Amino acid sequence: MESIPQRCEALVLHHTNYGESDIIVTLFTAQYGLLKGFAKAGRKSRKRFGAVLEPFTQAVFQWKQGRGAFLLLQEAELVDSRFGLRDDLQRLALASYGVELVSLLLEEGESYQHIYELLCSFLDYLEQGGDELCARLLFELRLIYLLGYMPHLLHCSECLKIFDDELIRFDANRGGSLCLDCAGSAGIAVDLGTIGSLARSLKVAHRQFEGFSFGQKTLQQAGLILGQVLQQILPREPKSLKFLSQL
């Protein structure tokens, strides 16, 4: 990893109180991926940090290199608090889920420019009151794609046949979409229209969330497809997923 500068824009993913007044913060940057920061007296120093250590906040942080993996945070200049996410429980839960996915799937110290842009755009769209179901579908789909885990969609993952049937099957453990001959009873039944919607969505810029409209069946089937893929690649189930599913 190249030398980390002492000043960089970052998104706060989460924080943990440490001792009587300190805070440990997980930051996400476009250039260096996930970073761990230590804010000495972070709960007391309003002048240096204010509310910028809250999750979803975007700020320009100044730090010194500490011992080990921790950066010693000196001060921060607010870019966007995204305070509006806290006004709606559903949006807050979905934002927390998106942040946790990133925390679980990304490596520390690696560059993730497009994923940084994706997450910021996702949070902005939610704060502005965008369609939550569409937002979740697009975020999960694009995150999987940008990380290189995208399954086969428009052709059979085993025989490579281009689909002409309206009904196919999907099994993430076997590489993605399957024709009926190869699938047998494996996987889940999905409409070719759902697969086509996912493929077309990937042709749009990863920062764009406006202008999408998915039918109820597409949302349901796409949720099963993306859920299978995420279950396969995640080290564990996100804690926020259980809470989100209860809303």
CSV table of C-alpha atoms in Angstrom, one decimal:
chain,number,residue,atom,x,y,z
A,1,MET,CA,0.0,0.0,0.0
A,2,GLU,CA,1.3,3.5,-0.8
A,3,SER,CA,2.1,5.9,1.9
A,4,ILE,CA,-1.1,7.3,3.5
A,5,PRO,CA,-1.4,11.1,3.5
A,6,GLN,CA,-2.2,13.0,6.6
A,7,ARG,CA,-5.4,14.5,5.1
A,8,CYS,CA,-8.1,12.6,3.2
A,9,GLU,CA,-11.8,12.5,2.6
A,10,ALA,CA,-13.5,9.6,4.2
A,11,LEU,CA,-16.9,8.1,5.0
A,12,VAL,CA,-17.6,7.0,8.6
A,13,LEU,CA,-18.9,3.4,8.6
A,14,HIS,CA,-19.2,2.9,12.3
A,15,HIS,CA,-17.6,3.8,15.6
A,16,THR,CA,-17.0,2.2,19.0
A,17,ASN,CA,-16.6,4.0,22.3
A,18,TYR,CA,-13.3,3.1,24.0
A,19,GLY,CA,-12.6,3.9,27.6
A,20,GLU,CA,-14.1,7.0,29.2
A,21,SER,CA,-13.9,9.4,26.3
A,22,ASP,CA,-12.0,7.9,23.3
A,23,ILE,CA,-13.6,6.6,20.0
A,24,ILE,CA,-12.4,3.9,17.6
A,25,VAL,CA,-13.7,4.7,14.1
A,26,THR,CA,-13.9,2.7,10.9
A,27,LEU,CA,-13.4,4.9,7.9
A,28,PHE,CA,-13.9,4.2,4.2
A,29,THR,CA,-11.8,6.1,1.6
A,30,ALA,CA,-11.8,6.0,-2.1
A,31,GLN,CA,-8.0,5.6,-2.3
A,32,TYR,CA,-7.2,3.4,0.6
A,33,GLY,CA,-10.3,1.4,1.3
A,34,LEU,CA,-11.1,0.6,5.0
A,35,LEU,CA,-9.0,2.3,7.7
A,36,LYS,CA,-9.1,2.3,11.5
A,37,GLY,CA,-8.9,5.6,13.3
A,38,PHE,CA,-8.5,6.4,17.0
A,39,ALA,CA,-10.0,9.7,18.2
A,40,LYS,CA,-8.4,10.6,21.6
A,41,ALA,CA,-11.1,12.2,23.8
A,42,GLY,CA,-13.4,12.1,20.7
A,43,ARG,CA,-16.5,12.2,22.9
A,44,LYS,CA,-15.4,15.4,24.7
A,45,SER,CA,-13.7,17.4,21.9
A,46,ARG,CA,-16.6,19.2,20.1
A,47,LYS,CA,-14.1,21.6,18.6
A,48,ARG,CA,-12.0,19.0,16.8
A,49,PHE,CA,-14.7,16.5,15.8
A,50,GLY,CA,-18.3,17.8,16.6
A,51,ALA,CA,-20.6,15.2,15.1
A,52,VAL,CA,-18.4,14.0,12.3
A,53,LEU,CA,-17.7,10.7,13.9
A,54,GLU,CA,-21.3,9.5,13.4
A,55,PRO,CA,-22.0,6.7,10.9
A,56,PHE,CA,-22.8,7.9,7.3
A,57,THR,CA,-20.9,11.2,7.8
A,58,GLN,CA,-18.5,12.3,5.1
A,59,ALA,CA,-15.6,14.5,6.2
A,60,VAL,CA,-12.1,15.4,5.4
A,61,PHE,CA,-10.0,13.9,8.2
A,62,GLN,CA,-6.5,14.9,9.3
A,63,TRP,CA,-4.4,12.3,11.1
A,64,LYS,CA,-1.0,11.1,12.2
A,65,GLN,CA,0.2,7.6,11.7
A,66,GLY,CA,-0.1,5.7,15.0
A,67,ARG,CA,1.3,2.4,16.1
A,68,GLY,CA,0.0,-0.6,14.4
A,69,ALA,CA,-3.0,-0.3,12.1
A,70,PHE,CA,-4.6,2.7,13.8
A,71,LEU,CA,-4.5,6.3,12.6
A,72,LEU,CA,-4.5,9.0,15.2
A,73,LEU,CA,-7.3,11.3,14.2
A,74,GLN,CA,-6.4,15.0,14.8
A,75,GLU,CA,-9.4,16.9,13.5
A,76,ALA,CA,-12.1,16.7,10.8
A,77,GLU,CA,-13.9,19.1,8.4
A,78,LEU,CA,-17.5,18.2,7.7
A,79,VAL,CA,-18.6,17.5,4.1
A,80,ASP,CA,-22.0,15.9,4.6
A,81,SER,CA,-23.6,14.7,7.8
A,82,ARG,CA,-26.5,12.9,6.1
A,83,PHE,CA,-28.5,13.6,9.2
A,84,GLY,CA,-31.7,13.1,7.3
A,85,LEU,CA,-31.2,9.3,7.3
A,86,ARG,CA,-31.9,9.3,11.0
A,87,ASP,CA,-35.4,10.7,10.5
A,88,ASP,CA,-36.8,7.4,9.1
A,89,LEU,CA,-36.3,4.0,10.7
A,90,GLN,CA,-36.6,2.1,7.4
A,91,ARG,CA,-34.0,4.3,5.6
A,92,LEU,CA,-31.7,4.2,8.6
A,93,ALA,CA,-31.9,0.4,8.7
A,94,LEU,CA,-31.2,0.1,4.9
A,95,ALA,CA,-28.3,2.5,5.2
A,96,SER,CA,-26.8,0.5,8.0
A,97,TYR,CA,-27.2,-2.6,6.0
A,98,GLY,CA,-25.3,-1.1,3.0
A,99,VAL,CA,-22.5,0.1,5.3
A,100,GLU,CA,-22.2,-3.3,6.9
A,101,LEU,CA,-22.0,-5.0,3.5
A,102,VAL,CA,-19.1,-2.8,2.6
A,103,SER,CA,-17.4,-3.4,5.9
A,104,LEU,CA,-17.7,-7.2,5.5
A,105,LEU,CA,-16.7,-7.5,1.9
A,106,LEU,CA,-13.8,-5.0,1.5
A,107,GLU,CA,-10.2,-5.4,2.4
A,108,GLU,CA,-8.3,-2.8,4.5
A,109,GLY,CA,-5.8,-0.7,2.5
A,110,GLU,CA,-7.1,-1.4,-1.0
A,111,SER,CA,-8.4,1.2,-3.4
A,112,TYR,CA,-12.1,1.1,-4.1
A,113,GLN,CA,-12.9,4.3,-6.0
A,114,HIS,CA,-16.1,3.1,-7.7
A,115,ILE,CA,-17.4,1.4,-4.5
A,116,TYR,CA,-16.8,4.5,-2.5
A,117,GLU,CA,-18.8,6.5,-5.1
A,118,LEU,CA,-21.5,3.8,-5.1
A,119,LEU,CA,-22.0,3.8,-1.3
A,120,CYS,CA,-22.1,7.6,-1.1
A,121,SER,CA,-24.7,7.8,-3.9
A,122,PHE,CA,-26.7,5.1,-2.3
A,123,LEU,CA,-26.8,7.0,1.0
A,124,ASP,CA,-27.6,10.3,-0.7
A,125,TYR,CA,-30.5,8.7,-2.6
A,126,LEU,CA,-31.9,7.2,0.6
A,127,GLU,CA,-31.6,10.5,2.5
A,128,GLN,CA,-33.5,12.2,-0.4
A,129,GLY,CA,-36.4,9.8,0.1
A,130,GLY,CA,-35.7,7.5,-2.9
A,131,ASP,CA,-37.4,4.2,-3.5
A,132,GLU,CA,-35.9,1.9,-0.9
A,133,LEU,CA,-36.6,-1.4,-2.6
A,134,CYS,CA,-35.1,-0.2,-5.9
A,135,ALA,CA,-32.1,1.3,-4.0
A,136,ARG,CA,-31.4,-2.0,-2.2
A,137,LEU,CA,-31.6,-4.0,-5.4
A,138,LEU,CA,-29.3,-1.7,-7.3
A,139,PHE,CA,-26.8,-1.4,-4.5
A,140,GLU,CA,-26.5,-5.1,-3.9
A,141,LEU,CA,-26.2,-5.8,-7.7
A,142,ARG,CA,-23.6,-3.1,-8.3
A,143,LEU,CA,-21.5,-4.1,-5.2
A,144,ILE,CA,-21.4,-7.7,-6.4
A,145,TYR,CA,-20.5,-6.6,-9.9
A,146,LEU,CA,-17.8,-4.1,-8.8
A,147,LEU,CA,-16.2,-6.7,-6.5
A,148,GLY,CA,-16.0,-9.2,-9.4
A,149,TYR,CA,-18.5,-11.8,-8.1
A,150,MET,CA,-21.1,-11.3,-10.8
A,151,PRO,CA,-22.7,-14.7,-11.8
A,152,HIS,CA,-23.7,-15.6,-15.3
A,153,LEU,CA,-27.0,-14.0,-16.2
A,154,LEU,CA,-28.1,-14.1,-19.9
A,155,HIS,CA,-26.7,-17.6,-20.7
A,156,CYS,CA,-26.5,-20.9,-19.0
A,157,SER,CA,-23.5,-21.1,-16.7
A,158,GLU,CA,-22.9,-24.7,-17.6
A,159,CYS,CA,-23.7,-25.3,-21.3
A,160,LEU,CA,-23.4,-21.6,-22.2
A,161,LYS,CA,-26.7,-21.7,-24.1
A,162,ILE,CA,-28.3,-18.3,-24.8
A,163,PHE,CA,-31.8,-18.5,-23.2
A,164,ASP,CA,-35.0,-18.5,-25.3
A,165,ASP,CA,-37.3,-19.9,-22.6
A,166,GLU,CA,-39.3,-17.5,-20.5
A,167,LEU,CA,-38.6,-19.5,-17.4
A,168,ILE,CA,-35.1,-20.5,-16.2
A,169,ARG,CA,-33.5,-21.4,-12.9
A,170,PHE,CA,-30.7,-19.7,-10.9
A,171,ASP,CA,-28.2,-21.3,-8.6
A,172,ALA,CA,-25.3,-19.2,-7.3
A,173,ASN,CA,-23.4,-22.3,-6.2
A,174,ARG,CA,-23.4,-23.5,-9.9
A,175,GLY,CA,-22.3,-20.1,-11.3
A,176,GLY,CA,-25.7,-18.4,-11.9
A,177,SER,CA,-28.4,-18.8,-14.4
A,178,LEU,CA,-29.2,-22.4,-15.7
A,179,CYS,CA,-31.2,-23.7,-18.6
A,180,LEU,CA,-33.9,-26.2,-17.6
A,181,ASP,CA,-32.0,-29.1,-19.1
A,182,CYS,CA,-28.9,-28.4,-17.0
A,183,ALA,CA,-30.7,-27.3,-13.9
A,184,GLY,CA,-33.0,-30.2,-13.2
A,185,SER,CA,-34.6,-29.3,-9.9
A,186,ALA,CA,-31.7,-27.3,-8.6
A,187,GLY,CA,-31.8,-23.6,-7.8
A,188,ILE,CA,-34.8,-21.3,-7.9
A,189,ALA,CA,-37.2,-20.6,-10.8
A,190,VAL,CA,-37.0,-17.1,-12.2
A,191,ASP,CA,-38.4,-15.3,-15.2
A,192,LEU,CA,-36.0,-14.4,-18.0
A,193,GLY,CA,-37.4,-10.9,-17.7
A,194,THR,CA,-36.0,-10.6,-14.2
A,195,ILE,CA,-32.6,-11.6,-15.4
A,196,GLY,CA,-32.8,-9.1,-18.3
A,197,SER,CA,-33.7,-6.3,-15.9
A,198,LEU,CA,-30.6,-7.1,-13.8
A,199,ALA,CA,-28.3,-7.2,-16.9
A,200,ARG,CA,-29.7,-3.9,-18.2
A,201,SER,CA,-29.3,-2.2,-14.9
A,202,LEU,CA,-25.6,-2.9,-15.0
A,203,LYS,CA,-25.3,-0.8,-18.1
A,204,VAL,CA,-26.2,2.4,-16.2
A,205,ALA,CA,-23.6,4.4,-14.3
A,206,HIS,CA,-23.0,3.0,-10.9
A,207,ARG,CA,-23.8,6.3,-9.2
A,208,GLN,CA,-27.2,6.6,-10.7
A,209,PHE,CA,-30.2,5.6,-8.7
A,210,GLU,CA,-32.9,7.8,-10.1
A,211,GLY,CA,-35.2,6.7,-13.0
A,212,PHE,CA,-35.5,3.0,-12.2
A,213,SER,CA,-38.8,1.2,-11.8
A,214,PHE,CA,-39.1,-2.5,-11.1
A,215,GLY,CA,-42.2,-4.6,-10.8
A,216,GLN,CA,-43.1,-6.5,-7.7
A,217,LYS,CA,-42.2,-9.9,-9.2
A,218,THR,CA,-38.8,-8.6,-10.4
A,219,LEU,CA,-38.0,-7.2,-7.0
A,220,GLN,CA,-39.0,-10.4,-5.3
A,221,GLN,CA,-37.0,-12.7,-7.7
A,222,ALA,CA,-34.0,-10.4,-7.9
A,223,GLY,CA,-33.9,-10.3,-4.1
A,224,LEU,CA,-33.7,-14.1,-4.0
A,225,ILE,CA,-30.9,-14.1,-6.7
A,226,LEU,CA,-28.8,-11.4,-5.0
A,227,GLY,CA,-29.4,-13.0,-1.6
A,228,GLN,CA,-28.0,-16.3,-2.9
A,229,VAL,CA,-24.9,-14.6,-4.2
A,230,LEU,CA,-24.3,-12.5,-1.1
A,231,GLN,CA,-24.8,-15.6,1.1
A,232,GLN,CA,-22.0,-17.3,-0.9
A,233,ILE,CA,-19.5,-14.5,-0.7
A,234,LEU,CA,-20.1,-12.9,2.8
A,235,PRO,CA,-18.0,-14.2,5.7
A,236,ARG,CA,-21.1,-14.1,7.9
A,237,GLU,CA,-24.7,-12.8,7.8
A,238,PRO,CA,-24.9,-9.0,8.3
A,239,LYS,CA,-26.3,-8.2,11.8
A,240,SER,CA,-28.3,-5.4,10.3
A,241,LEU,CA,-30.1,-7.8,7.9
A,242,LYS,CA,-32.2,-9.4,10.6
A,243,PHE,CA,-33.4,-6.0,11.8
A,244,LEU,CA,-34.1,-4.8,8.3
A,245,SER,CA,-36.2,-7.9,7.5
A,246,GLN,CA,-38.4,-7.2,10.6
A,247,LEU,CA,-39.4,-3.8,9.4
